[in-house]
Coordinates of C-alpha atoms and ligand atoms in Angstrom, one line a residue:
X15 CA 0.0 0.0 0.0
X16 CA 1.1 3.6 -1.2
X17 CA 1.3 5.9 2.0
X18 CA 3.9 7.6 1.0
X19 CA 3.5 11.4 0.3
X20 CA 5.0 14.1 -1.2
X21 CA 7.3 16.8 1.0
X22 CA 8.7 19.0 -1.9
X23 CA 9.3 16.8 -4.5
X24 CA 10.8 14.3 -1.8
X25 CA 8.8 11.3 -1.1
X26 CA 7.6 11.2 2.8
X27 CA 7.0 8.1 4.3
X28 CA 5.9 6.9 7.7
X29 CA 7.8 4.2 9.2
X30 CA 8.8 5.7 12.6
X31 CA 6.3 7.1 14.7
X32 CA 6.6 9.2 18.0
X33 CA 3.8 8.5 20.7
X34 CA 4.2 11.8 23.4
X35 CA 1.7 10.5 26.9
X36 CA 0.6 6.9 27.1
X37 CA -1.9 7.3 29.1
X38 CA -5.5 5.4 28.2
X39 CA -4.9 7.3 24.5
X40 CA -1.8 7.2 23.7
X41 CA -0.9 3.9 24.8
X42 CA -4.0 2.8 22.5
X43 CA -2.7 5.0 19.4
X44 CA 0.8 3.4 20.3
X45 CA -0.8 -0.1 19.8
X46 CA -2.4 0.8 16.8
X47 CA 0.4 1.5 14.8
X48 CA 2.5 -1.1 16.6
X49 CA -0.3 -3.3 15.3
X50 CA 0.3 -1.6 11.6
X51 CA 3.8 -2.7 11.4
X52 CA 5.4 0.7 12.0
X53 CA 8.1 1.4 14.9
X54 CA 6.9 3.0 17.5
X55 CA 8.7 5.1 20.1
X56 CA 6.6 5.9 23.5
X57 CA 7.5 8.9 25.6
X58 CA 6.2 9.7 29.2
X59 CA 7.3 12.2 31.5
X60 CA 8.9 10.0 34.0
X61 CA 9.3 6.0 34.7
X62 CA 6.2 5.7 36.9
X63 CA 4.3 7.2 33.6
X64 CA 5.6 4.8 31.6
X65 CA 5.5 2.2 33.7
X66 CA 1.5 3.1 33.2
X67 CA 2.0 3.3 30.0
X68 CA 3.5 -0.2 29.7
X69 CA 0.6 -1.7 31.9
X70 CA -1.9 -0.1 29.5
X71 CA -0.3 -1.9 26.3
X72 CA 0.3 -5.3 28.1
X73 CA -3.6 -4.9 29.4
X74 CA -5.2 -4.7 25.8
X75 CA -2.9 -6.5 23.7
X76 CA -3.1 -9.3 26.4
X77 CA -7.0 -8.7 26.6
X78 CA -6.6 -9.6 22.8
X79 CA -5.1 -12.6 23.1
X80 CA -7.3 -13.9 26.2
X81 CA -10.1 -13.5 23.5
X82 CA -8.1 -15.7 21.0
X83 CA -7.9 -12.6 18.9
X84 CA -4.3 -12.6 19.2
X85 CA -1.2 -15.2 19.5
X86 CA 1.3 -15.0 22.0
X87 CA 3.6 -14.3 19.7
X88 CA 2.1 -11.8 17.8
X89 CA 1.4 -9.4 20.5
X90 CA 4.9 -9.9 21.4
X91 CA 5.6 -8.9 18.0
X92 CA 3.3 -5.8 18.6
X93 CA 5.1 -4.9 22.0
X94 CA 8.7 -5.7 20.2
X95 CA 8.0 -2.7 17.7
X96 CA 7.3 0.0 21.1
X97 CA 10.3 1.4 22.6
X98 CA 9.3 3.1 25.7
X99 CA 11.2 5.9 27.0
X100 CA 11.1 9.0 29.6
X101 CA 13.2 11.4 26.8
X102 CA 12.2 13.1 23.7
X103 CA 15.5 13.5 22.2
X104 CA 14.7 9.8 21.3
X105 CA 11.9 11.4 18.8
X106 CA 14.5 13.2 16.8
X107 CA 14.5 10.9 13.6
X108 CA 10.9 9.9 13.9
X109 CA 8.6 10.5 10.6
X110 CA 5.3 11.7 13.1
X111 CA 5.1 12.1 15.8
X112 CA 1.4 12.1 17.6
X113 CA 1.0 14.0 21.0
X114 CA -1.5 12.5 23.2
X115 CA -1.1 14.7 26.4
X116 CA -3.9 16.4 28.8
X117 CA -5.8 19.0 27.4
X118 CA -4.2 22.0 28.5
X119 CA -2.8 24.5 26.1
X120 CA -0.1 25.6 28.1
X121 CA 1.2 22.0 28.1
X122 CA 0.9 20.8 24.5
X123 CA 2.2 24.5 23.5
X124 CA 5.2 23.4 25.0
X125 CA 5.4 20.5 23.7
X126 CA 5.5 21.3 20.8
X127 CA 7.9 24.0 20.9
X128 CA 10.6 21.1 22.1
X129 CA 9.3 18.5 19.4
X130 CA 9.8 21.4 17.0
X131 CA 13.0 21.8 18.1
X132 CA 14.2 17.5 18.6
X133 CA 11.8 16.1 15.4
X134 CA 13.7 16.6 12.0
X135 CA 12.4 19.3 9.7
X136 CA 10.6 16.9 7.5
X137 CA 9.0 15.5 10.3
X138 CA 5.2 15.8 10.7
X139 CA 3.2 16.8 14.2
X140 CA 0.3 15.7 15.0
X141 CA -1.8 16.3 18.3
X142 CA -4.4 14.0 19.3
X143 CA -6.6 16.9 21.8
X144 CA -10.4 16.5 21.5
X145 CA -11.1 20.0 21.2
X146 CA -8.2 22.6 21.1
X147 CA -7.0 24.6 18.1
X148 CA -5.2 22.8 16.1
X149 CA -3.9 26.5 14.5
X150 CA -3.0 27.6 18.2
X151 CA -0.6 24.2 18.7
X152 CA 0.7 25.0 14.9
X153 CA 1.9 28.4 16.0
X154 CA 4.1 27.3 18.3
X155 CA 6.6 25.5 15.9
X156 CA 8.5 26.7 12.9
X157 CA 6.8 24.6 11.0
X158 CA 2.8 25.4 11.2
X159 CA 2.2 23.9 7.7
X160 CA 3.5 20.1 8.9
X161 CA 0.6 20.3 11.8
X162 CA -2.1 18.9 11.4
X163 CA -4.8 16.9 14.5
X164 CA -4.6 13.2 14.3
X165 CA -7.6 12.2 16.6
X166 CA -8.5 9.2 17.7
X167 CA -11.1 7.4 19.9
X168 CA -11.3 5.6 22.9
X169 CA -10.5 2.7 22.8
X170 CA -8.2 3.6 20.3
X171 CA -7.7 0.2 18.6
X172 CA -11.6 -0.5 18.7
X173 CA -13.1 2.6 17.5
X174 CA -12.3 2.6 13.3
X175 CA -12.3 6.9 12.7
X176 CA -9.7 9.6 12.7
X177 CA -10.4 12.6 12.4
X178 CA -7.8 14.4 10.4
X179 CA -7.7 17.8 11.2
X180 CA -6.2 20.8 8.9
X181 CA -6.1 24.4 9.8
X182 CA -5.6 27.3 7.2
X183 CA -1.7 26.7 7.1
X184 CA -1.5 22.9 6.7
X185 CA 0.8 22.2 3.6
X186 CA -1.3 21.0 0.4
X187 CA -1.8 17.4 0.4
X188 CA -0.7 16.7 4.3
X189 CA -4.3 15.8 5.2
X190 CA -4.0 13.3 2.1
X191 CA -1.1 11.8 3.7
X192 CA -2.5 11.0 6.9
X193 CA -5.7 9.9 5.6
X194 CA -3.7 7.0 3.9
X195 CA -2.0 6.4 6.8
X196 CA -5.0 6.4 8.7
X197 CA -6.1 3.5 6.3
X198 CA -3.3 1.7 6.6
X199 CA -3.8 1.4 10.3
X200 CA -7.5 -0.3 9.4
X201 CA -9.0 3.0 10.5
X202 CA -11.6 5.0 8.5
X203 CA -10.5 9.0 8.1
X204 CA -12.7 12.2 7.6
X205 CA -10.8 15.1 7.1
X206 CA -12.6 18.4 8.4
X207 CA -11.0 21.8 9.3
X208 CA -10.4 23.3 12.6
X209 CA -13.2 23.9 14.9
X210 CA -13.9 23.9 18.4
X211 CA -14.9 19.8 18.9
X212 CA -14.0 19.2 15.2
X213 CA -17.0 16.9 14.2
X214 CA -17.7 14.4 16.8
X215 CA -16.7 15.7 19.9
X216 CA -18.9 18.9 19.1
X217 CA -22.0 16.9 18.9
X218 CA -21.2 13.8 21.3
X219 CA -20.0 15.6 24.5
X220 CA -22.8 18.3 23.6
X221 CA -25.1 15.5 24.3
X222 CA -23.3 13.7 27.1
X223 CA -23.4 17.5 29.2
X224 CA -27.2 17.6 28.3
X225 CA -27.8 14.1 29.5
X226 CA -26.1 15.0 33.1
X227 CA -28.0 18.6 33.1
X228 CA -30.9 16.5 33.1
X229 CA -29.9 13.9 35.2
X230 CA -29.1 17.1 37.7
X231 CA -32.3 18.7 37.0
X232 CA -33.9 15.1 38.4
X233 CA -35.5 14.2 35.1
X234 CA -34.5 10.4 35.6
X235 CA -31.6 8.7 37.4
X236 CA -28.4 7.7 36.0
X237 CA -29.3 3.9 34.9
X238 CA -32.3 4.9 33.9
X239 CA -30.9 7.7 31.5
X240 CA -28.4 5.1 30.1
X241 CA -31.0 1.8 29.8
X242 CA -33.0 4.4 28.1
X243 CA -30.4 5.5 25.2
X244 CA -28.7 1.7 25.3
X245 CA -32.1 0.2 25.0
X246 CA -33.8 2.5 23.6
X247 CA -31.8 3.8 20.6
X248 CA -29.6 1.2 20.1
X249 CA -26.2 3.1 21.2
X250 CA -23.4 1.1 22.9
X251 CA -23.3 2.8 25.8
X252 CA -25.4 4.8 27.7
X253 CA -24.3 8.8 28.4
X254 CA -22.6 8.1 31.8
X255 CA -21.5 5.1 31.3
X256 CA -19.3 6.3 28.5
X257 CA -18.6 9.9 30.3
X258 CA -16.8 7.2 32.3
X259 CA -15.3 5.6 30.0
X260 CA -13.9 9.3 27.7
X261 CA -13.0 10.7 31.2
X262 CA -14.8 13.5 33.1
X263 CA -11.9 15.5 33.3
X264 CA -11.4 15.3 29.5
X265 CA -15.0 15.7 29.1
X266 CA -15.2 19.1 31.2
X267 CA -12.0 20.5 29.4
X268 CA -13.3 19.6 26.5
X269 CA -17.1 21.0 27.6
X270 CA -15.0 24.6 28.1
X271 CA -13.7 25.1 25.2
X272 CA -16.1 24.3 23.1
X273 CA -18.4 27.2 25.4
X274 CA -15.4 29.6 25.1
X275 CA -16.0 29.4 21.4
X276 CA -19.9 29.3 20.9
X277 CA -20.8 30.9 24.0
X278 CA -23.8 28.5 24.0
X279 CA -25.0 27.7 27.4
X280 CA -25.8 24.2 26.2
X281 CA -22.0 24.1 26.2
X282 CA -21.3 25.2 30.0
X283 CA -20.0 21.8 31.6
X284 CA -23.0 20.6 33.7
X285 CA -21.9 21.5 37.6
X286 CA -21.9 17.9 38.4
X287 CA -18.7 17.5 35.9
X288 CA -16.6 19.9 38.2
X289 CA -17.6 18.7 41.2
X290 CA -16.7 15.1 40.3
X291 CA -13.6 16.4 38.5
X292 CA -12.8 17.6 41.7
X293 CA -13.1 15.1 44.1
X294 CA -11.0 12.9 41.7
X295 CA -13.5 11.1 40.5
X296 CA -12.5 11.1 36.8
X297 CA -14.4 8.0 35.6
X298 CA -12.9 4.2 34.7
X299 CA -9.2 6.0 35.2
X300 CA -9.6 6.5 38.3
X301 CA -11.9 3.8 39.7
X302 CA -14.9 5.8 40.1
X303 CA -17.1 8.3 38.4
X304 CA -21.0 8.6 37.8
X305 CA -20.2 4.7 38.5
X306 CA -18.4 3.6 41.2
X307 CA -17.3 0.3 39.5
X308 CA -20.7 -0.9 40.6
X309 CA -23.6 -2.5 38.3
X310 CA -26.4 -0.3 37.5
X311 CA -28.9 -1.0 40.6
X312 CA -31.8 -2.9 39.4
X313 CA -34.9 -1.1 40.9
X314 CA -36.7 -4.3 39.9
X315 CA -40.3 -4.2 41.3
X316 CA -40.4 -7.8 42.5
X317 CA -44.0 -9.6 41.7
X318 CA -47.1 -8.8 40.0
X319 CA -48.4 -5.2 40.6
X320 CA -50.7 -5.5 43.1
X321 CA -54.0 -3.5 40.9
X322 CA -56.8 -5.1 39.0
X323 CA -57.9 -2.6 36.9
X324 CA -55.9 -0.8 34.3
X325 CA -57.5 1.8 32.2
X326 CA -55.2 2.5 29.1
X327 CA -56.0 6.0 26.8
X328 CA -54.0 6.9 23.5
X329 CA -52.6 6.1 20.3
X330 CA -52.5 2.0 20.9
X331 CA -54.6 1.9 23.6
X332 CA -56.0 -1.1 22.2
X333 CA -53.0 -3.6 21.9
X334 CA -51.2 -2.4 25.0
X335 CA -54.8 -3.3 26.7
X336 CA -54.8 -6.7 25.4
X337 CA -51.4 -7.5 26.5
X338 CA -52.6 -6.0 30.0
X339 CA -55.5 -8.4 29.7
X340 CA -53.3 -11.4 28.7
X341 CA -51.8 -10.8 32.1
X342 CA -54.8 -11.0 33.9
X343 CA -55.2 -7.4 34.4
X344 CA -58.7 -5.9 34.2
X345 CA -59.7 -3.6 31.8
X346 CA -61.3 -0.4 33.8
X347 CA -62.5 3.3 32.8
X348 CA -60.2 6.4 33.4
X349 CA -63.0 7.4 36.2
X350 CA -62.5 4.5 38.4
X351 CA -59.8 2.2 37.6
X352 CA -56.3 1.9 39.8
X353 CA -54.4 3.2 38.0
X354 CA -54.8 4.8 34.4
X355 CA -51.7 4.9 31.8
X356 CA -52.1 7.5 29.2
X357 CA -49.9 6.5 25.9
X358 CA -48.7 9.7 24.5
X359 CA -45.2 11.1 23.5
X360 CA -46.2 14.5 24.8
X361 CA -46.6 15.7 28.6
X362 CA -49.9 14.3 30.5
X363 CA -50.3 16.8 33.3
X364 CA -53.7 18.3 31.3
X365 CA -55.0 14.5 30.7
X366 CA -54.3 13.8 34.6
X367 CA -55.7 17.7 36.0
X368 CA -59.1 16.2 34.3
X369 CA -59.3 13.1 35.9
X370 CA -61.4 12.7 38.9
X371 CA -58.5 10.5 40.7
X372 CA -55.3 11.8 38.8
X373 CA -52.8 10.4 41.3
X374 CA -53.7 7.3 39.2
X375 CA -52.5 8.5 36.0
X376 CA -49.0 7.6 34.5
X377 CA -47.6 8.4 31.1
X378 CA -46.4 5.9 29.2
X379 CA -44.3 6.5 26.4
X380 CA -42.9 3.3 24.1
X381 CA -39.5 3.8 22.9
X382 CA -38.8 1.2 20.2
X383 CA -39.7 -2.4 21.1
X384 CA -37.5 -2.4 24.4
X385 CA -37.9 0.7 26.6
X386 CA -40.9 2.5 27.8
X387 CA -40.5 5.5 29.6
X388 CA -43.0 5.9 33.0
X389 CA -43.9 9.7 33.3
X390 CA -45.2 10.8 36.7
X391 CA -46.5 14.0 36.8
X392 CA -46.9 16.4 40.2
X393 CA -49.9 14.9 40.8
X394 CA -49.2 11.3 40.6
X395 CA -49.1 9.1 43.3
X396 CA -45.9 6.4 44.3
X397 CA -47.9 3.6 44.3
X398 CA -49.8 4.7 40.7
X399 CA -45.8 5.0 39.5
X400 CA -44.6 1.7 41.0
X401 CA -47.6 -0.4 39.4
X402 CA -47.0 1.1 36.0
X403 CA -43.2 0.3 36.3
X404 CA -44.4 -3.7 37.1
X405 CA -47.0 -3.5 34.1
X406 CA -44.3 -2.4 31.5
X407 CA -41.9 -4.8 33.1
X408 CA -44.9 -7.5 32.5
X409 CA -45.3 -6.5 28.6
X410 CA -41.6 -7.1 28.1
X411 CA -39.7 -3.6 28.1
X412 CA -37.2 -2.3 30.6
X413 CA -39.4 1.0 32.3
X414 CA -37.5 3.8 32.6
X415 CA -38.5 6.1 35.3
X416 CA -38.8 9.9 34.4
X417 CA -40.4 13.9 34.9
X418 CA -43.7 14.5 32.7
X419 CA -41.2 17.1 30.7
X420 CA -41.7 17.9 26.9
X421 CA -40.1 14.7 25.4
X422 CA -39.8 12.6 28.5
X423 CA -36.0 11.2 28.4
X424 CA -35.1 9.9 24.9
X425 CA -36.7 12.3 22.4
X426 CA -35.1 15.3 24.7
X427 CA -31.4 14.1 24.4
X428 CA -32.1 12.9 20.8
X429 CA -33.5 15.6 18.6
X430 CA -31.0 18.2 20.2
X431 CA -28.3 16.3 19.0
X432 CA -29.9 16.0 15.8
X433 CA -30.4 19.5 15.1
X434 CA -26.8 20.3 16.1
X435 CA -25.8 18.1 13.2
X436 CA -28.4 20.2 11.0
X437 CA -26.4 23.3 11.6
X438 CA -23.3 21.7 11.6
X439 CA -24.0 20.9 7.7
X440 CA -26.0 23.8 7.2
X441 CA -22.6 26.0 8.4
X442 CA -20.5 24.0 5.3
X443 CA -18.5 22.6 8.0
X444 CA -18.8 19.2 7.4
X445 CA -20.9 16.9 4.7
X446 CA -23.8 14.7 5.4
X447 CA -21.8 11.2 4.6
X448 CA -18.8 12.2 6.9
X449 CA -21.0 13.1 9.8
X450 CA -22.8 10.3 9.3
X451 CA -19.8 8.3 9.4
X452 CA -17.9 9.8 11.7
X453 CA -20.6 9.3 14.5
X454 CA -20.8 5.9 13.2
X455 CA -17.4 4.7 13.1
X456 CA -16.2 6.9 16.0
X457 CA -18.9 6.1 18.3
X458 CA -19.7 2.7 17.2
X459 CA -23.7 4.3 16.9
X460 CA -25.9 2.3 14.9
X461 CA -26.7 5.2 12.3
X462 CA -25.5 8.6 11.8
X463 CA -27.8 11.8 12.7
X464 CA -28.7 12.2 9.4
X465 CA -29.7 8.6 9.0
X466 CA -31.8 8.8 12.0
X467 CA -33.2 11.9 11.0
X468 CA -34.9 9.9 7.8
X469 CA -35.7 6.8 10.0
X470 CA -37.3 9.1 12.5
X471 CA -38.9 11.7 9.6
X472 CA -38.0 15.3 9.9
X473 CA -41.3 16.3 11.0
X474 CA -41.5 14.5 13.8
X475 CA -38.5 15.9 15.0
X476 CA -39.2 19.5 14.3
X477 CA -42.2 19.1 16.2
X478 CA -40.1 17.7 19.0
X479 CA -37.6 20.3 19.1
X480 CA -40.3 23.1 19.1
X481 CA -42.1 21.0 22.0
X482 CA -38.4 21.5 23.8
X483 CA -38.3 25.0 22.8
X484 CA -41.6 25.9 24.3
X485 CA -41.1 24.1 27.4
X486 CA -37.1 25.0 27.9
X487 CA -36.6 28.2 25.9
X488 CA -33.5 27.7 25.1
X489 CA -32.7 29.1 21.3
X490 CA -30.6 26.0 20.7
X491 CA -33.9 23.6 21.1
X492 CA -35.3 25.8 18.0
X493 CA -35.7 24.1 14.9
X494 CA -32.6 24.9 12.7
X495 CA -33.8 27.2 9.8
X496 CA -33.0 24.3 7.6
X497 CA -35.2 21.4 9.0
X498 CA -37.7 23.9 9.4
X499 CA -37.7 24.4 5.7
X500 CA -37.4 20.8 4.5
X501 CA -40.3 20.1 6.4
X502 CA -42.4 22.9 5.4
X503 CA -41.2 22.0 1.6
X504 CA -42.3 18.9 2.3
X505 CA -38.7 17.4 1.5
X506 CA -38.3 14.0 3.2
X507 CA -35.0 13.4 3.4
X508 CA -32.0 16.1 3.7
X509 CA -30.0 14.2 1.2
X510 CA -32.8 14.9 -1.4
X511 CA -31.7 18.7 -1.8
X512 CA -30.6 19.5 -5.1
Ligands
3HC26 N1 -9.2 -1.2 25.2 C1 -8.9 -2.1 24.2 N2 -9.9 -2.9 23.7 C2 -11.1 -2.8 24.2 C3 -11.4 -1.9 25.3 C4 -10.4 -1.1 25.8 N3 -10.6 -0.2 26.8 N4 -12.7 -2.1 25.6 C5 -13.2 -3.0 24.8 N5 -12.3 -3.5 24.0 C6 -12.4 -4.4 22.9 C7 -12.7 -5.8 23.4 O1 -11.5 -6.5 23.6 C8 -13.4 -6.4 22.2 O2 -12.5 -6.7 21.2 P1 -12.8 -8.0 20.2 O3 -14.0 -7.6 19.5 O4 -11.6 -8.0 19.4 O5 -13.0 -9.2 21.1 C9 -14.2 -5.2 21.7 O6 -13.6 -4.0 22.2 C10 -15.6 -5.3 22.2 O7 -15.6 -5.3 23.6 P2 -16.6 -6.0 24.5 O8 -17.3 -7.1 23.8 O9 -16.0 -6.3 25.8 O10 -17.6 -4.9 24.9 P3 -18.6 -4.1 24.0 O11 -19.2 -5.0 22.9 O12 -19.5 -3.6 25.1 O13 -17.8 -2.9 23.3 C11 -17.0 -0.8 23.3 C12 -17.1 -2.0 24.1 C13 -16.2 -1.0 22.0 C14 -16.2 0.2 24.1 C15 -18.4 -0.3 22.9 O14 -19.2 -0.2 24.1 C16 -18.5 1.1 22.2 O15 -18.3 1.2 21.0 N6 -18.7 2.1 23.0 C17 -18.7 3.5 22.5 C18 -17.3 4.1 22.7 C19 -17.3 5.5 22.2 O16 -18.2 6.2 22.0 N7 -16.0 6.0 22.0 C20 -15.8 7.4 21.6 C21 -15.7 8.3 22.8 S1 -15.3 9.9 22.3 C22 -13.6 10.0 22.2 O17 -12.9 9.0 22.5 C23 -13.0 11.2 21.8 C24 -12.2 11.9 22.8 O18 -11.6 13.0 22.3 C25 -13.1 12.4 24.0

């Protein structure tokens, strides 16, 4: 395979690669090109690092070969090609070099001021940060036009994109060059430009801060947010479960810049990130974070709900009844039964306020063929709640718990997320097949927003997001301009624009 490139007239090619911070990142990017046959040269800031650093590569290579994925003797091939070392003058014949550092500016500014001085000239640089400019690390070398962001995912030799990243004084052709070498280590590139978040950090962590916002503002609990998005729309990991997993430190840093730059206050880190950033609670790293290492507690209602009647209103009143019925469960009137469950996808506070006994009414909202979310509203009672969570357990979905708020739990951490990816195409930032993919590949979703936008139809998700925006006021829940068109031009699908 051709990865070679062009560096005036010269032939550039990548055999040697520099890996600056091994922690969870780093050590993963080191084992990806370890794994892709190039040498690799590890640096940490002292032996204890990089005795971390060691531990990490030893972990998920030898994870590997406890799966059979591996042979002995090819992950000692792997580990054969990593020198490790505490000192950076060791860097100064490598052909890249990738930073993987914390995200602090101050730090990777550095950096790269003494890798500009080791590296040799026709070295590239590459940082790996999740958010920080790209331009503002270039400016700190000599040579601007051989920086470019090389970013990866977590874990690193699962997730398949990378994100190559060019500013306004990346050479012509660089991004090229790591885009083949991005294939050549089995990974899937999208090239964008510089921007706060770059393409999937901008709309992931967006969503992960609004998930703990809400999880703060006592919409649902933790596992209940997370069974909700897992089950519910098919991603691999619920929003705190993979806060966790990215880090909350990295997620806060990465939370701030990307408010320093749109000044959105979707964008402030919730307070809960700080305050667990602070008490060193950084997530998997560190042993503890929205989990503590524990299982999500099952708030299993054990046995049958203990009603007979069930009155059921709503769009698919009917089948949800029968299933009820199946059970054993009576079939009663709104008026009088123990407890009523009001199908709807929109709030049921009015439904309940006109109900003589509306301590007995629950929403119920079905969420694909696995989830249902339980809405209690002021009014409801415990025991109304609890017999509704029992009934959706008895139909066969996983209930999750929430607030009667405009688009219960799902819808409200969905659509947002959606419309970001709206404006982000709308702004000529990125295209709709590298969005698409880069949530795909990057966060192993099972479709991109734009997918999910046809799947889900763009009405119903303009309707949603004004539902939000009345209920929340918050100008980001407003319908970008250009869903709000489609729909009114009665276009079904975004990629059917001329
Ligand atoms: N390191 C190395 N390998 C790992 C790993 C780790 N930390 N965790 C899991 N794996 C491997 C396993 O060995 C397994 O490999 P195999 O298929 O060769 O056997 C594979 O991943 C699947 O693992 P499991 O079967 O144990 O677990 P799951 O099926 O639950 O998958 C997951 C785990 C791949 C992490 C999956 O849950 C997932 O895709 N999660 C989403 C992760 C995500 O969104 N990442 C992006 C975060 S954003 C980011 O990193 C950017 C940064 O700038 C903030």
């Amino acid at each position: 395979m051709d990865t070679s490139g062009r560096l005036g007239g010269m032939t550039r090619s990548f055999e040697k690669v520099g890996v600056v911070g091994l922690g969870t990142m780093g050590a993963g990017i080191a084992e990806v090109f370890a794994r892709a046959g190039l040498a690799v040269v590890g640096v940490e800031a002292d032996p204890d690092a990089l005795e971390r650093g060691r531990g990490h590569l030893e972990a998920s290579t030898g994870r590997a070969v406890a799966k059979g994925r591996l042979s002995e003797a090819e992950q000692a091939e792997i580990l054969g090609r990593v020198t490790l070392t505490t000192s950076l003058e060791d860097l100064a014949d490598a052909d890249l070099v990738v930073e993987a550092i914390p995200e602090v500016m101050d730090f990777k500014r550095s950096l790269f001021t003494d890798l500009d001085r080791i590296c040799k000239p026709s070295a590239v640089l590459a940082t790996n940060t999740s958010s920080l400019s790209v331009t503002g690390i270039a400016a700190t070398t000599t040579r601007p036009g051989q920086v470019v962001g090389m970013h990866f995912f977590n874990p690193a030799p699962i997730m398949k994109l990378v994100e190559v990243i060019h500013t306004v004084v990346t050479e012509d052709g660089l991004a090229d060059e790591i885009a083949a070498l991005a294939r050549r280590l089995g990974k899937t590139p999208v090239s964008v430009g510089d921007r706060a978040g770059f393409v999937v950090n901008r709309l992931l962590l967006t969503y992960l801060n609004h998930a703990a916002v809400l999880l703060e503002n006592g919409l649902a609990t933790r596992d209940g947010i997370d069974a909700a998005m897992r089950l519910g729309v098919g991603l691999p990991m619920g929003p705190f479960a993979l806060l966790d997993l990215i880090g909350l430190d990295t997620s806060y840093e990465v939370m701030c810049v990307l408010f320093q730059e749109s000044r959105d206050r979707r964008h402030a880190p919730a307070p809960i990130l700080r305050e667990l950033v602070t008490a060193g609670l950084l997530g998997r790293k560190s042993g503890g974070g929205f989990y503590d290492g524990d299982e999500p507690a099952s708030s299993r209602a054990d046995g049958k709900p203990s009603v007979s009647s069930v009155a059921v209103l709503g769009e698919g009143a009917d089948e949800f009844a029968a299933r009820l019925a199946d059970a054993g469960f009576k079939p009663g009137y709104a008026d009088d039964a123990d407890v009523v469950v009001a199908l709807s996808h929109t709030p049921v506070i009015e439904l309940a306020a006109q109900l003589p006994h509306p301590s007995r009414l629950v929403g119920l909202h079905l969420v694909g063929d696995k989830v249902a979310e339980v809405a209690s509203t002021v009014l409801t009672s415990p025991d109304a709640t609890r017999a509704v969570e029992g009934l959706v357990r008895i139909v066969g979905r996983t209930p999750v718990l929430c607030k009667d708020r405009a688009e219960f739990v799902v819808d409200a951490l969905l659509y947002p997320y959606l419309n970001d990816a709206v404006r982000m195409y709308d702004s000529g930032y990125a295209g709709i097949e590298d969005i698409d993919a880069a949530m795909r590949l990057g966060c192993g979703y099972p479709a991109g927003p734009f997918e999910m936008l046809d799947a889900l139809g763009l009405e119903t998700v303009r309707d949603g997001l004004r539902a939000l925006y009345a209920e929340y006021r918050d100008p980001a829940f407003a319908p970008a301009p250009l869903l709000d068109q489609l729909v009114t031009a009665g276009v079904r699908s975004i990629r059917d624009l001329p």
